[in-house]
Backbone as CSV, one residue per row, in Angstrom:
resi,resn,N_x,N_y,N_z,CA_x,CA_y,CA_z,C_x,C_y,C_z
1,MET,39.791,6.523,-17.350,39.720,5.522,-18.276,40.702,4.549,-18.663
2,ARG,40.903,3.305,-17.951,42.140,2.334,-18.089,41.600,1.651,-19.389
3,GLN,42.513,1.073,-19.988,42.740,0.242,-21.258,41.704,-1.133,-21.079
4,ASP,41.872,-1.645,-19.906,41.150,-2.800,-19.625,39.720,-2.472,-19.250
5,GLU,39.264,-1.281,-19.014,38.004,-1.183,-18.801,37.267,-0.511,-20.163
6,ILE,37.997,-0.076,-21.098,37.737,0.236,-22.385,37.108,-0.982,-23.004
7,TRP,38.311,-1.873,-23.096,38.178,-2.851,-24.159,37.325,-3.962,-23.073
8,ASP,36.242,-3.955,-22.941,35.422,-4.797,-22.156,34.747,-5.947,-22.741
9,VAL,33.599,-6.423,-22.246,32.908,-7.563,-22.983,32.186,-6.921,-24.252
10,GLU,31.490,-6.002,-23.610,30.697,-5.070,-24.669,31.318,-4.666,-26.063
11,ALA,32.689,-3.799,-25.566,33.530,-3.297,-26.691,33.936,-4.601,-27.596
12,ALA,34.292,-5.475,-26.963,34.646,-6.852,-27.762,33.652,-7.387,-28.709
13,GLY,32.483,-7.273,-28.064,31.130,-8.020,-28.932,30.796,-7.044,-30.109
14,ARG,31.217,-6.013,-30.116,30.909,-5.062,-31.369,32.009,-4.446,-32.193
15,TYR,33.324,-5.074,-31.708,34.403,-4.623,-32.221,34.654,-5.064,-33.787
16,ASP,34.142,-6.184,-34.127,34.291,-6.888,-35.469,33.264,-6.150,-36.460
17,THR,33.513,-5.605,-37.617,32.488,-5.276,-38.576,33.008,-5.794,-39.742
18,PRO,32.707,-7.368,-40.010,33.435,-7.811,-41.386,32.881,-7.133,-42.570
19,GLY,34.003,-6.922,-43.451,33.568,-6.326,-44.799,33.587,-4.994,-44.654
20,THR,33.424,-4.072,-43.632,33.344,-2.745,-43.406,34.165,-1.952,-42.683
21,GLY,34.483,-0.890,-42.670,35.249,0.122,-41.839,36.569,-0.516,-41.782
22,MET,37.456,-0.846,-40.665,38.753,-1.130,-40.630,38.859,-2.889,-41.302
23,PHE,37.680,-3.346,-41.249,37.660,-4.627,-41.847,37.419,-4.741,-43.336
24,ALA,37.181,-3.828,-44.072,37.115,-3.510,-45.533,38.298,-4.238,-46.176
25,PRO,38.109,-4.938,-47.295,39.041,-5.515,-47.806,40.068,-4.475,-48.462
26,HIS,39.474,-3.456,-48.962,40.555,-2.062,-49.302,41.348,-1.768,-48.292
27,VAL,41.035,-1.905,-46.903,41.953,-1.736,-45.782,42.776,-2.706,-45.513
28,LEU,41.845,-3.876,-45.356,42.949,-5.127,-44.610,43.800,-5.628,-45.509
29,GLY,43.437,-5.698,-46.754,44.242,-6.361,-47.848,45.783,-6.057,-47.906
30,PRO,46.050,-4.703,-48.200,47.225,-3.999,-48.325,48.008,-4.116,-46.934
31,THR,47.213,-4.082,-45.609,47.917,-4.223,-44.470,48.629,-5.726,-44.219
32,VAL,47.605,-6.645,-44.755,48.202,-8.149,-44.465,49.153,-8.596,-45.545
33,ASP,49.149,-7.750,-46.898,50.165,-7.889,-47.904,51.582,-7.613,-47.584
34,ARG,51.409,-6.422,-47.087,52.971,-5.887,-46.400,53.432,-6.606,-45.457
35,LEU,52.684,-6.697,-44.143,53.186,-7.568,-43.221,53.771,-9.028,-43.356
36,ALA,53.009,-9.445,-44.428,53.521,-11.023,-45.056,54.772,-10.703,-45.743
37,GLU,54.920,-9.685,-46.277,56.147,-9.454,-47.061,57.320,-9.365,-46.066
38,LEU,56.979,-8.434,-45.228,58.339,-8.138,-44.107,58.405,-9.371,-43.346
39,ALA,57.559,-9.899,-43.041,57.790,-11.338,-42.108,58.408,-12.394,-42.898
40,GLY,58.356,-12.365,-44.140,59.249,-13.449,-44.985,58.763,-14.805,-44.618
41,ASP,60.004,-15.599,-44.193,59.805,-16.986,-43.683,59.991,-17.105,-42.234
42,GLY,60.009,-15.710,-41.440,59.919,-15.888,-40.182,58.828,-15.715,-39.335
43,LYS,58.592,-15.358,-38.158,57.607,-15.556,-37.285,57.083,-13.940,-36.856
44,ALA,55.993,-13.832,-36.712,55.500,-12.139,-36.195,54.838,-12.295,-35.129
45,LEU,55.096,-11.223,-34.474,54.432,-11.048,-33.016,53.594,-9.717,-33.334
46,GLU,52.557,-9.626,-32.899,51.289,-8.444,-32.788,51.391,-8.059,-31.376
47,PHE,51.495,-6.935,-31.218,51.239,-6.312,-29.981,49.681,-6.026,-30.014
48,ALA,49.096,-6.062,-29.111,47.519,-5.520,-28.891,47.024,-6.337,-29.975
49,ILE,46.931,-7.633,-29.930,46.324,-8.486,-31.174,44.682,-8.166,-31.277
50,GLY,44.307,-7.943,-30.178,42.598,-7.587,-30.175,41.987,-9.039,-30.514
51,THR,40.910,-8.762,-31.606,39.857,-9.760,-31.815,40.686,-10.526,-32.967
52,GLY,41.892,-10.272,-33.478,42.450,-11.113,-34.605,42.433,-10.466,-36.009
53,ARG,41.807,-8.993,-36.140,41.601,-8.526,-37.393,42.597,-8.616,-38.486
54,VAL,43.909,-8.533,-37.986,45.173,-8.752,-38.819,45.562,-10.005,-38.865
55,ALA,45.827,-10.570,-37.413,46.437,-11.808,-37.158,45.804,-12.734,-37.939
56,VAL,44.637,-13.067,-37.989,43.746,-14.246,-38.371,44.282,-14.408,-40.058
57,PRO,44.072,-13.363,-40.847,44.413,-13.354,-42.358,45.873,-13.374,-42.615
58,LEU,46.845,-12.928,-41.455,48.133,-13.052,-41.878,48.383,-14.608,-41.589
59,ALA,47.816,-15.254,-40.634,48.286,-16.368,-40.302,47.711,-17.428,-41.433
60,GLU,46.460,-16.994,-42.191,45.778,-17.809,-43.288,47.034,-17.681,-44.343
61,ARG,47.975,-16.578,-44.433,48.821,-16.559,-45.446,50.157,-17.510,-45.162
62,GLY,50.044,-18.128,-44.031,51.258,-18.999,-43.838,52.305,-18.323,-42.791
63,VAL,51.961,-17.198,-42.354,52.831,-16.548,-41.460,52.393,-17.100,-39.900
64,SER,53.607,-17.548,-39.205,53.287,-17.976,-37.872,53.366,-16.687,-37.001
65,VAL,52.068,-16.590,-36.224,51.772,-15.091,-35.666,51.577,-15.610,-34.167
66,THR,52.222,-15.097,-33.407,51.563,-14.867,-31.810,51.239,-13.537,-31.347
67,GLY,50.627,-13.484,-30.387,49.977,-11.960,-30.030,50.001,-11.839,-28.480
68,ILE,50.107,-10.602,-27.965,50.281,-9.951,-26.901,49.073,-9.178,-26.627
69,GLU,48.142,-9.487,-25.793,46.796,-8.700,-25.437,46.364,-8.376,-24.101
70,LEU,45.954,-7.302,-23.725,45.799,-6.947,-22.324,44.307,-7.370,-21.998
71,SER,43.267,-7.417,-22.975,41.952,-7.651,-22.656,41.377,-9.073,-22.940
72,SER,41.007,-9.577,-21.974,40.769,-11.030,-21.780,39.547,-11.111,-22.917
73,PRO,38.347,-10.059,-22.821,37.205,-10.377,-23.717,37.487,-10.191,-25.224
74,MET,38.846,-9.444,-25.587,38.983,-9.423,-26.879,39.585,-10.753,-27.173
75,ILE,40.237,-11.380,-26.360,41.174,-12.769,-26.798,39.944,-13.528,-26.979
76,GLU,38.856,-13.674,-26.119,37.691,-14.630,-26.312,37.076,-14.406,-27.675
77,GLN,37.082,-13.170,-28.203,36.438,-13.064,-29.314,37.323,-13.578,-30.485
78,LEU,38.716,-13.371,-30.117,39.768,-13.899,-31.298,39.742,-15.566,-31.104
79,ARG,39.427,-15.952,-30.126,39.154,-17.699,-29.990,38.029,-18.028,-30.762
80,THR,37.060,-17.281,-30.909,35.617,-17.867,-31.826,36.585,-17.904,-33.608
81,LYS,37.626,-17.590,-33.898,38.259,-17.400,-35.125,39.425,-18.361,-35.198
82,ALA,40.191,-18.588,-34.355,41.429,-19.244,-33.881,41.676,-19.802,-32.752
83,ASP,42.182,-20.935,-32.745,42.597,-21.347,-31.182,43.811,-21.110,-30.965
84,GLU,44.331,-21.710,-29.696,45.712,-21.271,-29.148,46.651,-21.855,-30.041
85,ALA,46.574,-22.943,-30.324,47.604,-23.673,-31.354,47.782,-22.991,-32.529
86,ALA,46.681,-22.423,-33.148,46.912,-21.647,-34.448,47.366,-20.167,-34.174
87,ILE,47.172,-19.418,-33.080,47.836,-18.245,-32.810,47.563,-18.173,-31.235
88,PRO,49.008,-18.313,-30.733,49.036,-18.336,-29.300,49.101,-16.845,-28.852
89,VAL,48.399,-16.503,-27.441,48.407,-15.266,-27.168,48.829,-15.085,-25.762
90,ILE,49.658,-14.193,-25.478,50.105,-13.894,-24.079,49.156,-12.715,-23.465
91,VAL,48.517,-13.074,-22.297,47.855,-11.841,-21.613,48.889,-11.111,-21.179
92,GLY,48.884,-9.482,-21.388,49.570,-8.457,-20.824,49.629,-7.471,-21.645
93,ASP,50.352,-6.400,-21.309,50.419,-5.102,-21.992,51.634,-5.187,-22.658
94,MET,51.459,-4.179,-23.958,52.356,-4.563,-25.026,53.625,-3.778,-24.592
95,ALA,53.735,-2.951,-23.468,55.179,-2.343,-22.995,56.138,-3.082,-22.235
96,THR,55.538,-4.188,-21.538,56.206,-4.972,-20.541,56.401,-6.477,-20.757
97,THR,55.283,-6.792,-21.590,54.911,-8.263,-21.401,55.998,-9.209,-22.547
98,VAL,56.485,-10.122,-22.160,57.520,-10.927,-22.899,56.929,-12.060,-23.553
99,ALA,56.937,-12.380,-24.936,56.370,-13.440,-25.404,57.634,-14.498,-25.649
100,PRO,57.706,-15.824,-25.740,58.871,-16.735,-25.942,59.251,-16.563,-27.325
101,GLY,60.790,-16.839,-27.399,61.195,-16.663,-28.810,61.590,-15.625,-29.242
102,ARG,62.201,-15.217,-30.797,62.382,-14.409,-31.557,61.722,-14.385,-32.739
103,TYR,61.603,-13.260,-33.162,60.655,-12.819,-34.403,61.435,-12.096,-35.181
104,THR,61.062,-12.168,-36.603,61.371,-11.402,-37.889,60.763,-10.037,-37.823
105,LEU,59.507,-10.086,-37.213,58.719,-8.908,-37.406,57.748,-8.676,-36.153
106,VAL,57.709,-7.730,-35.555,56.900,-7.205,-34.334,55.814,-6.173,-35.071
107,TYR,54.621,-6.065,-34.991,53.944,-4.868,-35.512,52.808,-4.567,-34.615
108,LEU,52.460,-3.374,-34.652,51.466,-2.636,-33.913,50.601,-1.650,-34.624
109,VAL,49.350,-1.886,-34.950,48.604,-1.295,-36.089,47.495,-0.411,-35.541
110,TYR,47.011,0.350,-36.389,45.580,0.875,-36.414,45.820,1.918,-34.762
111,ASN,46.809,2.760,-34.807,47.136,3.921,-33.817,47.334,3.301,-32.398
112,THR,47.375,2.115,-32.179,47.181,1.497,-31.003,48.378,1.859,-29.913
113,ILE,49.687,2.239,-30.654,50.729,2.681,-29.595,50.205,3.952,-28.911
114,SER,49.322,4.558,-29.172,48.770,5.881,-28.554,48.000,5.676,-27.441
115,ASN,47.318,4.422,-27.286,46.678,4.058,-26.146,47.802,3.762,-24.900
116,LEU,49.035,4.160,-25.032,49.916,3.987,-24.099,50.058,5.505,-23.728
117,LEU,49.588,6.231,-22.455,49.392,7.527,-22.443,50.502,8.260,-21.711
118,THR,51.648,7.730,-21.619,52.633,8.523,-21.334,54.180,8.357,-22.327
119,GLN,54.896,9.324,-22.312,55.920,9.071,-23.305,56.960,7.890,-22.919
120,ALA,57.141,7.740,-21.343,57.804,6.584,-20.860,57.251,5.292,-21.163
121,GLU,55.974,4.923,-21.097,55.264,3.702,-21.721,55.498,3.504,-23.217
122,GLN,55.576,4.621,-23.913,55.665,4.398,-25.546,57.072,4.047,-25.743
123,VAL,58.004,4.678,-24.898,59.537,4.293,-25.229,59.722,2.804,-24.588
124,ALA,59.015,2.240,-23.557,59.153,1.063,-23.160,58.660,0.069,-24.099
125,CYS,57.348,0.448,-24.924,56.829,-0.520,-25.959,57.857,-0.593,-27.147
126,PHE,58.653,0.372,-27.463,59.804,0.202,-28.359,60.910,-0.680,-28.018
127,ARG,61.078,-0.588,-26.996,62.114,-1.489,-26.279,61.902,-2.765,-26.153
128,ASN,60.634,-3.165,-25.953,59.917,-4.380,-25.584,60.191,-4.963,-27.113
129,ALA,59.692,-4.092,-28.250,59.603,-4.740,-29.671,61.091,-4.971,-29.739
130,ALA,61.942,-4.281,-29.477,63.334,-4.439,-29.975,63.920,-5.860,-29.302
131,ARG,63.372,-6.111,-27.935,64.009,-7.303,-27.341,63.451,-8.570,-27.796
132,HIS,62.278,-8.550,-28.474,61.577,-9.660,-29.168,62.445,-9.945,-30.617
133,LEU,63.133,-8.819,-31.306,63.381,-9.018,-32.673,64.621,-9.789,-32.706
134,SER,64.834,-10.520,-33.909,66.033,-11.164,-34.192,66.832,-10.287,-34.929
135,PRO,68.250,-10.272,-35.033,68.939,-9.157,-35.895,68.562,-9.168,-37.127
136,GLY,68.493,-7.880,-37.650,67.801,-7.531,-39.011,66.305,-7.577,-38.989
137,GLY,65.526,-8.023,-37.987,64.073,-7.917,-37.806,63.737,-6.524,-37.728
138,ARG,62.261,-6.429,-38.038,61.639,-5.184,-38.025,60.394,-4.935,-37.249
139,PHE,60.146,-3.586,-36.814,59.182,-3.088,-36.221,58.288,-2.446,-36.747
140,VAL,56.981,-2.575,-36.957,56.183,-1.619,-37.946,54.947,-1.229,-37.025
141,ILE,55.066,0.354,-37.296,53.782,0.997,-36.421,53.114,1.626,-37.620
142,GLU,51.587,1.753,-37.528,50.646,2.384,-37.992,50.109,3.371,-37.214
143,LEU,50.201,4.774,-37.689,49.922,5.510,-36.598,49.346,7.072,-37.132
144,TRP,48.231,7.644,-36.691,47.807,9.100,-37.242,48.821,10.033,-37.032
145,VAL,48.811,11.038,-37.712,49.436,12.229,-37.661,48.781,13.421,-36.890
146,PRO,49.061,13.843,-35.715,48.273,14.849,-35.202,47.808,16.090,-35.974
147,GLU,46.569,16.022,-35.842,46.188,17.310,-36.848,45.786,18.536,-36.139
148,LEU,46.746,19.144,-35.460,46.573,20.215,-34.694,46.244,21.446,-35.521
149,ARG,47.072,21.444,-37.018,46.716,22.406,-37.853,44.960,22.656,-38.031
150,LYS,44.325,21.770,-37.839,42.803,21.781,-38.160,42.173,22.195,-36.757
151,LEU,42.919,22.408,-35.704,42.245,22.861,-34.356,42.135,24.192,-34.583
152,PRO,40.800,24.728,-34.403,40.522,26.328,-34.268,41.221,26.801,-33.195
153,PRO,41.862,27.972,-33.270,42.518,28.742,-32.377,41.767,28.966,-31.076
154,GLY,42.514,28.528,-30.025,41.793,28.849,-28.666,40.463,27.480,-28.406
155,ALA,40.194,26.661,-29.409,39.105,25.862,-29.317,39.833,24.359,-28.920
156,PRO,39.423,23.694,-28.027,39.939,22.480,-27.340,39.495,21.030,-28.124
157,ALA,38.480,21.335,-29.214,37.947,20.211,-29.768,37.777,20.415,-31.460
158,MET,37.842,19.007,-31.810,37.557,19.237,-33.308,36.635,17.979,-33.762
159,VAL,35.951,18.170,-34.753,35.126,17.032,-35.423,36.144,16.568,-36.345
160,TRP,36.473,15.299,-36.431,37.382,14.549,-37.302,36.691,13.907,-38.291
161,HIS,35.519,13.464,-37.943,34.762,12.531,-38.859,33.151,12.837,-38.796
162,SER,32.415,12.767,-39.747,30.960,12.945,-39.565,30.450,12.162,-40.899
163,GLU,29.375,11.278,-40.489,28.695,10.546,-41.589,27.262,10.229,-40.947
164,PRO,26.576,9.583,-41.752,25.029,9.471,-41.247,25.374,8.243,-40.090
165,GLY,24.644,8.688,-38.982,24.847,7.766,-37.744,25.925,7.846,-36.996
166,TYR,26.793,8.551,-37.372,28.293,8.835,-36.391,28.711,10.228,-36.589
167,ILE,29.417,10.588,-35.310,30.209,11.666,-35.474,31.460,11.216,-34.557
168,GLY,32.837,11.747,-35.078,33.788,11.448,-34.284,34.380,12.931,-33.863
169,LEU,34.404,13.219,-32.595,35.077,14.366,-32.034,36.329,14.023,-31.063
170,ASP,37.405,14.927,-31.468,38.327,15.094,-30.524,38.537,15.997,-29.581
171,THR,38.977,15.898,-28.203,39.376,17.198,-27.466,40.781,17.017,-27.079
172,TYR,41.610,17.931,-27.215,42.900,18.117,-27.119,43.490,18.600,-25.933
173,ASP,44.407,18.181,-25.142,45.313,19.056,-24.183,46.539,18.737,-24.680
174,VAL,46.779,20.070,-25.492,48.312,20.264,-26.214,49.434,20.304,-25.492
175,LEU,49.209,20.704,-24.031,50.100,20.866,-23.089,50.824,19.351,-22.751
176,ARG,49.953,18.382,-22.642,50.309,16.990,-22.189,50.277,16.181,-23.450
177,GLN,49.935,16.426,-24.664,50.005,15.716,-26.007,48.813,14.707,-25.634
178,GLN,47.736,14.913,-25.084,46.605,13.982,-24.614,45.437,14.446,-25.503
179,VAL,44.973,13.383,-25.964,43.719,13.479,-26.750,42.580,12.487,-26.348
180,VAL,41.323,12.774,-26.285,40.438,11.868,-25.989,39.303,12.050,-26.994
181,SER,39.168,10.750,-27.736,38.433,10.590,-29.005,37.132,10.181,-28.363
182,HIS,35.970,10.864,-29.041,34.496,10.647,-28.547,33.871,10.366,-29.821
183,HIS,33.203,9.131,-29.827,32.441,8.608,-30.702,30.868,8.458,-30.456
184,PHE,30.332,9.202,-31.206,28.859,9.218,-31.037,28.130,8.191,-32.174
185,THR,27.363,7.346,-31.873,26.604,6.547,-32.900,25.261,6.762,-32.433
186,PHE,24.349,7.078,-33.597,23.127,7.339,-33.356,22.126,6.620,-34.487
187,ASP,20.916,6.722,-34.335,19.808,6.367,-35.492,18.848,7.346,-35.532
188,ASP,17.653,6.781,-35.725,16.540,7.779,-35.848,15.715,8.103,-34.440
189,SER,16.241,7.489,-33.534,15.574,7.547,-32.249,16.237,9.037,-31.480
190,ARG,15.722,9.300,-30.240,16.252,10.393,-29.820,17.507,10.169,-28.788
191,ARG,18.045,8.596,-28.975,18.993,8.546,-28.153,20.370,8.079,-28.934
192,ALA,21.608,8.495,-28.232,22.945,8.217,-29.046,23.821,7.400,-27.947
193,ARG,24.669,6.754,-28.598,25.658,6.188,-27.830,26.997,6.755,-27.831
194,LEU,27.486,7.024,-26.720,28.956,7.557,-26.701,29.825,6.519,-26.035
195,THR,31.060,6.737,-26.910,32.062,5.695,-26.244,33.311,6.511,-26.380
196,ARG,34.303,6.356,-25.304,35.299,7.355,-25.319,36.817,6.600,-25.245
197,SER,37.925,7.173,-25.807,39.061,6.526,-25.587,40.263,7.537,-25.600
198,PRO,40.863,7.484,-24.539,42.052,8.489,-24.155,43.517,7.932,-25.144
199,HIS,44.094,8.954,-25.692,45.375,8.743,-26.544,46.395,9.500,-25.955
200,ARG,47.838,9.286,-26.184,48.676,10.318,-26.164,49.372,10.365,-27.551
201,TYR,49.090,11.607,-28.462,49.602,11.499,-29.729,51.162,11.782,-29.733
202,ILE,51.698,11.283,-31.085,53.005,11.088,-31.047,53.383,11.811,-32.394
203,TRP,54.443,12.467,-32.595,55.068,13.251,-33.898,55.758,12.173,-34.523
204,PRO,55.765,11.999,-35.693,56.852,10.965,-36.364,58.300,11.206,-36.004
205,SER,58.650,12.611,-35.828,59.914,12.562,-35.385,60.356,12.252,-33.833
206,GLU,59.375,12.164,-33.250,59.298,11.905,-31.661,59.241,10.298,-31.662
207,LEU,58.402,9.818,-32.523,58.641,8.221,-32.685,59.960,7.816,-33.324
208,ASP,60.578,8.253,-34.110,61.981,8.147,-34.582,62.927,8.043,-33.189
209,LEU,62.713,9.058,-32.301,63.623,9.179,-31.360,63.343,8.100,-30.292
210,MET,62.326,7.568,-30.161,61.903,6.536,-29.268,62.611,5.171,-29.930
211,ALA,62.506,5.069,-31.256,63.101,3.871,-31.771,64.683,3.946,-31.869
212,GLU,65.243,5.128,-31.486,66.849,5.276,-31.563,67.263,4.881,-30.282
213,LEU,66.291,5.072,-29.060,66.562,4.681,-27.783,66.561,3.380,-27.592
214,ALA,65.707,2.651,-28.516,65.437,1.076,-28.466,66.592,0.541,-29.144
215,GLY,67.610,1.168,-29.967,68.585,0.614,-30.689,67.778,0.328,-32.113
216,LEU,66.793,0.787,-32.447,66.348,0.515,-33.952,66.575,1.793,-34.685
217,GLU,66.768,1.437,-36.127,66.592,2.785,-36.944,65.582,2.693,-38.143
218,LEU,65.057,3.968,-38.456,63.968,3.763,-39.538,64.422,3.403,-40.784
219,GLU,63.673,2.576,-41.411,64.056,1.947,-42.579,63.299,2.708,-43.633
220,THR,61.744,2.697,-43.415,61.186,3.175,-44.323,59.770,3.981,-43.835
221,ARG,59.141,4.979,-44.448,58.100,5.513,-44.012,57.145,5.725,-45.232
222,HIS,55.735,5.501,-45.243,54.889,5.720,-46.534,53.756,6.210,-45.794
223,GLY,52.846,6.664,-46.709,51.663,7.252,-46.349,50.501,6.350,-46.050
224,ASP,50.801,5.055,-46.455,49.701,3.852,-46.284,50.451,2.804,-46.659
225,TRP,49.445,1.663,-46.365,50.380,0.257,-46.580,50.671,-0.164,-47.694
226,ALA,50.173,0.489,-48.893,50.440,0.184,-50.424,51.674,0.968,-50.696
227,GLY,52.286,1.727,-49.842,53.687,2.144,-50.170,53.351,3.750,-50.928
228,GLY,52.418,4.438,-50.483,51.928,5.803,-51.049,52.733,6.761,-50.486
229,GLU,53.488,7.735,-50.683,54.218,8.642,-50.502,53.779,9.367,-49.096
230,PHE,54.763,9.596,-48.290,54.233,10.419,-47.097,54.718,11.681,-47.008
231,THR,53.834,12.623,-46.875,54.034,14.008,-47.126,53.461,14.647,-46.007
232,ASP,53.528,16.073,-46.218,52.919,16.910,-45.101,51.523,17.125,-45.068
233,GLU,50.871,16.490,-46.033,49.218,16.208,-45.912,48.801,15.117,-45.800
234,SER,49.742,14.201,-45.452,49.276,12.695,-44.927,48.626,12.671,-43.570
235,ARG,47.360,12.018,-43.360,46.943,11.975,-42.186,47.512,10.598,-41.279
236,SER,48.213,9.786,-41.788,48.965,8.762,-41.060,50.002,8.216,-41.731
237,HIS,50.567,7.403,-40.917,51.737,6.715,-41.720,52.057,5.286,-41.137
238,VAL,52.790,4.651,-41.988,53.196,3.161,-41.854,54.740,3.328,-41.670
239,SER,55.374,3.139,-40.481,56.726,3.525,-40.198,57.449,2.027,-39.865
240,VAL,58.480,1.561,-40.679,59.300,0.375,-40.627,60.578,0.817,-39.840
241,TYR,60.798,0.225,-38.820,62.183,0.349,-37.911,62.843,-1.049,-37.902
242,ARG,64.088,-0.960,-38.133,64.923,-2.177,-38.112,65.792,-2.316,-37.221
243,LEU,65.989,-3.700,-36.607,66.960,-3.813,-35.551,68.470,-4.381,-36.429
244,PRO,69.542,-3.246,-36.176,70.542,-3.557,-37.339,71.174,-5.103,-36.831
245,PRO,71.756,-5.635,-37.932,72.235,-6.989,-37.766,73.424,-6.822,-36.793
246,ARG,73.788,-8.019,-36.206,75.063,-7.983,-35.265,76.277,-7.950,-36.181
247,PRO,77.144,-7.081,-35.751,78.615,-6.837,-36.503,79.429,-8.036,-36.554
């Protein structure tokens, strides 16, 4: 399951869910607020910009946003909301593709760094972020915390979410830090739709080491975009890394 195969025309067409899910105001609002604060008067670069869920409202706040995106269908969906002049996008992967210029903010949200399936690719992503930052600039990652404590002993799978019409199931390979998310959607018929996505999960401490290898240092870590405390019960985190100013 390559990323360009997962994020195809069908996936791009059903990705946006205006007003609900990851597009709900209580989810998206604090995200954009925090990123706008971190960008300040500078420019922002979004890795894996997708359909512009975050980039479009951030640009509407007056932040100059550029994106990097691997999937052409996702970019086409973005273009229904903002043209190239409003939000430029470079086609390529977030680990190696270079955008022109320097930025005060590079950000990678909604667990997307885990789409890179090897540790080497994830380290390369940090280094790519660092090369785009101006001194004192910040790299922000939103990422889930691996929930291995909830995995039954000897069992490779766990239901992580269940609601009417949807079941989310993760299967783990704890030896390689790999997880495949299985998304089942269904209605009153006898048929269900299954989509799957592979990930490499990352512990927060491992993420910090990747940052150090890229010359970045952890500035803050919170349990959510609103600045909630990060604890041992947090299911995700927002981590802000900073490129130190030149001496």
